[in-house]
Coordinates of C-alpha atoms in Angstrom, one line a residue:
Chain A
M1 CA -11.6 -16.2 15.1
N2 CA -11.1 -13.1 17.1
R3 CA -13.6 -10.2 17.2
T4 CA -12.1 -8.2 14.5
E5 CA -12.3 -11.1 12.2
L6 CA -15.9 -11.9 13.3
E7 CA -17.0 -8.2 12.6
A8 CA -15.5 -8.4 9.0
K9 CA -17.4 -11.8 8.5
I10 CA -20.5 -10.3 9.8
I11 CA -20.1 -7.5 7.2
D12 CA -19.5 -10.4 4.5
A13 CA -22.7 -12.1 5.6
S14 CA -24.7 -8.8 5.3
D15 CA -23.1 -8.2 1.8
G16 CA -24.3 -11.6 0.7
A17 CA -20.7 -12.9 0.2
L18 CA -21.2 -16.1 2.3
N19 CA -22.8 -19.4 1.3
R20 CA -25.0 -21.4 3.5
N21 CA -22.2 -23.3 5.1
E22 CA -20.1 -20.2 5.8
H23 CA -23.2 -18.7 7.4
R24 CA -23.7 -21.7 9.7
R25 CA -20.0 -21.6 10.7
L26 CA -20.2 -17.9 11.5
E27 CA -23.4 -18.2 13.7
E28 CA -21.8 -21.2 15.5
E29 CA -18.7 -18.8 16.2
L30 CA -21.0 -15.9 17.1
A31 CA -22.7 -18.1 19.7
K32 CA -19.6 -17.8 21.8
H33 CA -20.0 -13.9 21.7
P34 CA -23.8 -13.1 22.5
D35 CA -23.1 -9.2 22.0
L36 CA -21.8 -9.8 18.5
L37 CA -24.6 -12.4 17.9
A38 CA -27.2 -9.5 18.7
D39 CA -25.3 -7.0 16.4
Y40 CA -25.2 -9.7 13.6
H41 CA -29.0 -10.2 13.8
A42 CA -29.7 -6.3 13.9
I43 CA -27.4 -5.7 10.8
M44 CA -28.9 -8.7 8.9
Q45 CA -32.3 -7.1 9.5
L46 CA -31.4 -3.7 7.8
P47 CA -33.3 -3.1 4.7
D48 CA -31.6 -2.2 1.3
I49 CA -30.2 1.3 2.1
S50 CA -30.2 2.1 -1.6
L51 CA -33.9 2.2 -1.5
A52 CA -33.9 5.2 0.7
F53 CA -31.9 7.2 -2.0
P54 CA -33.4 6.8 -5.3
A55 CA -32.0 8.8 -8.3
D56 CA -33.7 12.1 -9.1
N57 CA -33.7 12.0 -12.9
N58 CA -35.0 15.6 -13.5
K59 CA -32.1 17.1 -11.5
I60 CA -29.6 14.7 -13.0
D61 CA -30.8 15.8 -16.7
S62 CA -30.5 19.5 -15.8
G63 CA -27.3 19.2 -13.9
L64 CA -25.8 17.2 -16.6
K65 CA -26.6 19.9 -19.3
A66 CA -25.4 22.6 -17.1
V67 CA -22.1 20.8 -16.7
Q68 CA -21.5 20.1 -20.4
K69 CA -22.5 23.8 -21.2
N70 CA -19.9 25.1 -18.9
I71 CA -17.3 22.7 -20.3
A72 CA -18.1 24.1 -23.8
L73 CA -17.9 27.7 -22.4
L74 CA -14.4 26.7 -20.7
A75 CA -13.0 25.0 -23.8
T76 CA -13.8 28.3 -25.9
G77 CA -12.5 30.4 -23.3
E78 CA -9.2 28.5 -23.4
E79 CA -8.7 29.0 -27.2
A80 CA -9.7 32.8 -26.9
S81 CA -6.9 33.3 -24.2
F82 CA -4.4 31.9 -26.7
Y83 CA -5.3 34.4 -29.2
D84 CA -5.4 37.2 -26.8
I85 CA -1.9 36.2 -25.7
S86 CA -0.5 36.2 -29.2
F87 CA -2.1 39.6 -30.0
S88 CA -0.9 41.4 -27.1
W89 CA 2.6 40.0 -27.8
F90 CA 2.5 41.7 -31.2
R91 CA 1.2 45.0 -29.8
K92 CA 3.8 45.1 -27.2
Y93 CA 6.9 44.5 -29.4
A94 CA 5.7 46.0 -32.7
L95 CA 6.9 49.5 -31.9
A96 CA 10.4 48.0 -30.9
A97 CA 10.4 46.1 -34.1
S98 CA 9.6 49.0 -36.2
V99 CA 12.5 51.0 -34.8
L100 CA 14.8 48.3 -35.3
I101 CA 13.8 47.8 -38.8
V102 CA 14.2 51.5 -39.7
A103 CA 17.6 51.6 -37.9
C104 CA 18.9 48.6 -39.7
T105 CA 17.6 50.2 -43.1
G106 CA 19.4 53.5 -42.3
M107 CA 22.6 51.5 -41.6
L108 CA 22.1 49.6 -44.8
S109 CA 21.8 52.7 -46.6
F110 CA 25.0 54.1 -45.2
F111 CA 27.0 51.2 -46.3
Q112 CA 25.5 51.4 -49.7
N113 CA 26.1 55.2 -50.2
G114 CA 29.8 55.2 -49.1
E115 CA 31.8 55.9 -46.1
D116 CA 31.1 59.7 -45.6
P117 CA 30.5 60.3 -41.8
D118 CA 28.4 63.2 -42.7
D119 CA 25.9 60.9 -44.4
F120 CA 25.8 58.7 -41.4
N121 CA 25.2 61.6 -39.0
T122 CA 22.5 63.0 -41.4
I123 CA 20.7 59.7 -41.3
L124 CA 20.9 59.3 -37.7
N125 CA 19.5 62.9 -37.3
E126 CA 16.7 62.1 -39.6
I127 CA 15.8 59.1 -37.6
F128 CA 16.0 60.7 -34.1
Y129 CA 15.3 64.2 -34.8
P130 CA 12.9 64.4 -37.7
E131 CA 11.9 67.8 -39.1
E132 CA 8.9 68.9 -37.5
I133 CA 7.0 72.2 -37.3
S134 CA 7.5 73.3 -33.6
Q135 CA 4.7 75.6 -32.5
A136 CA 6.8 76.3 -29.2
E137 CA 9.4 77.7 -31.3
D138 CA 7.1 80.2 -33.1
Y139 CA 5.5 81.2 -29.8
V140 CA 8.8 82.2 -28.4
L141 CA 9.6 84.2 -31.4
Y142 CA 6.2 85.9 -31.3
L143 CA 6.9 86.9 -27.6
E144 CA 10.2 88.4 -28.7
E145 CA 8.7 90.5 -31.2
L146 CA 6.1 91.7 -28.8
S147 CA 8.7 92.6 -26.4
E148 CA 10.6 94.6 -29.0
Q149 CA 7.4 96.5 -29.8
Chain B
M1 CA -3.9 10.2 -19.8
G2 CA -3.6 12.9 -22.5
K3 CA -6.0 15.7 -22.6
P4 CA -9.3 14.3 -24.3
T5 CA -11.1 16.3 -26.7
Q6 CA -14.3 18.2 -25.5
Q7 CA -16.6 15.6 -27.0
E8 CA -14.6 12.7 -25.3
F9 CA -14.9 14.5 -22.0
N10 CA -18.8 15.1 -22.6
N11 CA -18.9 11.4 -22.9
I12 CA -17.1 10.9 -19.6
V13 CA -19.5 13.3 -18.1
A14 CA -22.6 11.7 -19.5
E15 CA -21.4 8.3 -18.3
N16 CA -20.5 9.3 -14.7
Y17 CA -22.8 12.3 -13.8
P18 CA -26.0 10.1 -13.1
R19 CA -24.2 7.8 -10.7
L20 CA -22.2 10.4 -9.0
H21 CA -25.3 12.6 -8.6
R22 CA -27.1 9.8 -6.8
S23 CA -24.3 9.1 -4.4
I24 CA -23.3 12.6 -3.7
S25 CA -26.9 13.8 -3.0
A26 CA -27.0 10.9 -0.5
Y27 CA -23.7 11.9 0.9
L28 CA -25.1 15.5 1.3
A29 CA -28.5 14.5 2.6
G30 CA -29.5 16.5 5.6
S31 CA -26.8 19.3 4.9
R32 CA -27.4 22.6 3.1
I33 CA -24.9 22.0 0.4
D34 CA -26.2 21.8 -3.0
P35 CA -25.1 18.4 -4.7
E36 CA -25.5 20.2 -8.2
D37 CA -23.0 23.0 -7.2
I38 CA -20.5 20.3 -6.0
L39 CA -20.8 18.4 -9.2
Q40 CA -20.4 21.4 -11.4
E41 CA -17.0 22.2 -9.6
T42 CA -16.1 18.6 -9.7
F43 CA -16.3 18.3 -13.5
L44 CA -15.0 21.6 -14.3
K45 CA -12.0 20.6 -12.0
A46 CA -11.7 17.3 -13.7
W47 CA -11.6 19.0 -17.2
K48 CA -9.0 21.4 -16.2
H49 CA -6.6 18.6 -14.5
I50 CA -7.6 15.5 -16.7
D51 CA -4.0 15.3 -17.8
R52 CA -3.1 14.5 -14.0
F53 CA -5.2 11.5 -14.2
Q54 CA -2.8 8.5 -14.4
G55 CA -5.3 5.6 -14.9
S56 CA -4.2 3.8 -11.9
S57 CA -7.9 3.8 -10.7
S58 CA -11.1 4.1 -12.6
V59 CA -12.5 7.5 -13.9
Y60 CA -15.5 7.0 -11.5
T61 CA -13.4 6.6 -8.4
W62 CA -11.3 9.5 -9.3
L63 CA -14.1 11.8 -10.0
Y64 CA -15.8 10.6 -6.7
S65 CA -12.5 11.5 -4.9
I66 CA -12.6 15.2 -6.2
A67 CA -16.3 15.5 -5.4
R68 CA -15.9 14.0 -1.9
N69 CA -13.0 16.4 -1.2
L70 CA -15.0 19.4 -2.2
C71 CA -17.8 18.2 0.0
I72 CA -15.3 17.8 3.0
D73 CA -14.1 21.3 2.4
E74 CA -17.7 22.6 2.3
F75 CA -18.3 20.9 5.6
R76 CA -15.3 22.4 7.2
K77 CA -16.6 25.9 6.2
R78 CA -20.0 25.3 7.5
K79 CA -19.1 23.3 10.7
H80 CA -21.1 25.8 12.8
E81 CA -24.1 25.4 11.1
K82 CA -26.9 23.2 12.6
K83 CA -27.8 20.0 10.6
I84 CA -31.4 20.5 9.2
S85 CA -32.0 16.8 9.7
S86 CA -31.6 16.8 13.5
I87 CA -35.3 16.0 14.2
P88 CA -36.3 15.0 17.8
V89 CA -37.0 11.3 18.2
E90 CA -40.6 11.6 19.2
E91 CA -41.5 13.1 15.8
H92 CA -41.0 9.8 14.3
L93 CA -43.5 7.8 16.3
L94 CA -46.5 7.8 13.8
A95 CA -50.0 5.9 13.9
S96 CA -49.8 2.5 12.1
D97 CA -51.5 2.2 8.8
P98 CA -53.4 -1.2 8.3
S99 CA -52.5 -1.6 4.6
G100 CA -48.9 -1.4 5.4
A101 CA -48.0 0.6 2.3
D102 CA -47.4 3.8 4.3
D103 CA -45.4 1.8 6.8
S104 CA -43.0 0.8 4.0
R105 CA -42.6 4.4 2.7
E106 CA -42.2 5.7 6.5
E107 CA -39.6 3.1 7.1
L108 CA -37.6 4.2 4.0
H109 CA -38.0 8.0 5.2
L110 CA -36.7 7.0 8.6
L111 CA -34.0 5.1 7.0
K112 CA -32.8 8.0 5.1
K113 CA -32.9 10.2 8.0
A114 CA -30.9 7.6 10.1
V115 CA -28.2 7.6 7.5
E116 CA -28.0 11.5 7.6
E117 CA -27.6 11.3 11.3
L118 CA -24.5 9.1 11.0
P119 CA -21.0 10.6 11.4
E120 CA -19.2 11.6 8.1
L121 CA -16.8 8.5 8.4
F122 CA -19.8 6.1 8.7
R123 CA -22.1 7.6 6.2
S124 CA -19.3 7.8 3.6
I125 CA -18.7 4.2 3.7
I126 CA -22.3 3.1 3.7
I127 CA -23.0 5.3 0.8
L128 CA -20.1 4.2 -1.3
K129 CA -20.8 0.4 -0.6
S130 CA -24.7 0.3 -0.4
I131 CA -25.7 3.0 -2.8
D132 CA -22.8 3.3 -5.2
G133 CA -22.0 -0.4 -5.2
L134 CA -18.3 0.1 -5.1
T135 CA -16.1 -3.0 -4.1
Y136 CA -13.9 -2.6 -0.8
P137 CA -10.8 -2.3 -3.0
E138 CA -12.4 0.7 -4.9
I139 CA -13.4 2.3 -1.8
S140 CA -9.8 1.7 -0.3
E141 CA -8.8 3.8 -3.5
V142 CA -11.1 6.6 -2.8
T143 CA -10.6 6.8 0.9
G144 CA -7.0 5.6 1.2
V145 CA -8.1 3.1 3.9
N146 CA -7.1 -0.5 3.8
E147 CA -9.8 -3.1 3.2
Q148 CA -9.7 -4.8 6.7
T149 CA -10.2 -1.5 8.3
L150 CA -13.1 -0.6 6.0
K151 CA -14.8 -3.8 6.9
N152 CA -14.5 -2.9 10.5
R153 CA -15.8 0.5 10.0
M154 CA -18.7 -0.7 8.1
F155 CA -19.5 -3.1 11.0
R156 CA -19.6 0.1 13.4
A157 CA -21.6 2.0 10.8
K158 CA -24.3 -0.5 10.3
K159 CA -24.5 -1.3 14.1
E160 CA -24.8 2.5 14.8
L161 CA -27.5 2.9 11.9
A162 CA -29.6 -0.1 13.6
G163 CA -29.2 1.9 17.0
I164 CA -30.4 5.2 15.5
L165 CA -33.3 3.3 13.9
K166 CA -34.4 1.9 17.3
K167 CA -34.1 5.3 18.8
M168 CA -36.5 6.5 16.1
G169 CA -39.0 4.0 17.2
V170 CA -38.4 1.2 14.5
S171 CA -38.5 -1.7 17.1
R172 CA -37.2 -4.4 14.9
Y173 CA -33.7 -2.7 15.0
E174 CA -32.3 -3.7 18.4
P175 CA -28.5 -3.7 18.6
N176 CA -26.7 -4.8 21.6

């Protein structure tokens, strides 16, 4: 066996993967490599490393609860964002939809009432230029009256 | 894997958190990084990307890979910080206790410090095998390294561990 294979076998031995015969054969091979034999003895004397790192049950319990709580918050957040998306879509396009509905209604009335272009113009004027009280116009008239006085 | 329900994912968390906590705590021992922070981020990331988990490895090794990568990112950010576990050798030479109970506790304490002193490459494999109990094929999935190389790396890791313990004054560990 070459050195690389022997090193792997030493690790198999330290993992408890070799039977008694395999141990014996390994030690016979290692006798030809004194440095590796010393490494083998040192590694085999290492204690169980897991004993140096016991589980901290208090921290595990508190950490576990915190993770589950955060997952619950995240899951709720994902549902809320879907609601927000659909509501903002409605608000964004509601105005355009309402103008379209009014225009279509006007066009429909035109076709129902006849082919008089004046009716069509009247309808369009009512849609785009609704009658409204203009305070600016009154103010201009007031200024004109003042100037005439 | 399709997205599980929140309850199903909670079961995955409950099954894997304790083992992962122990392993990542050991991996981060001696650093200033909080294992609970790493694990919070690990599971939140896993929840967001669970549909990317293809099932070719176990759920545990997938979660461990996420956690390990987060740890490595944190180490990179903090590479200029001095390790708090760097204790001078002479502090480990203590008076012997006739009953032997303190010796055994002290030996475990020194063993923990020695593992903390290992380079990340060696510490990682020792923790995965000795604390987590993963097989070499599973470690190969996590690290992307083939099994033969892993065993050779483990040899060098254990040899170095024995050397550190000798420097700490634990005389029975005498590597070549």
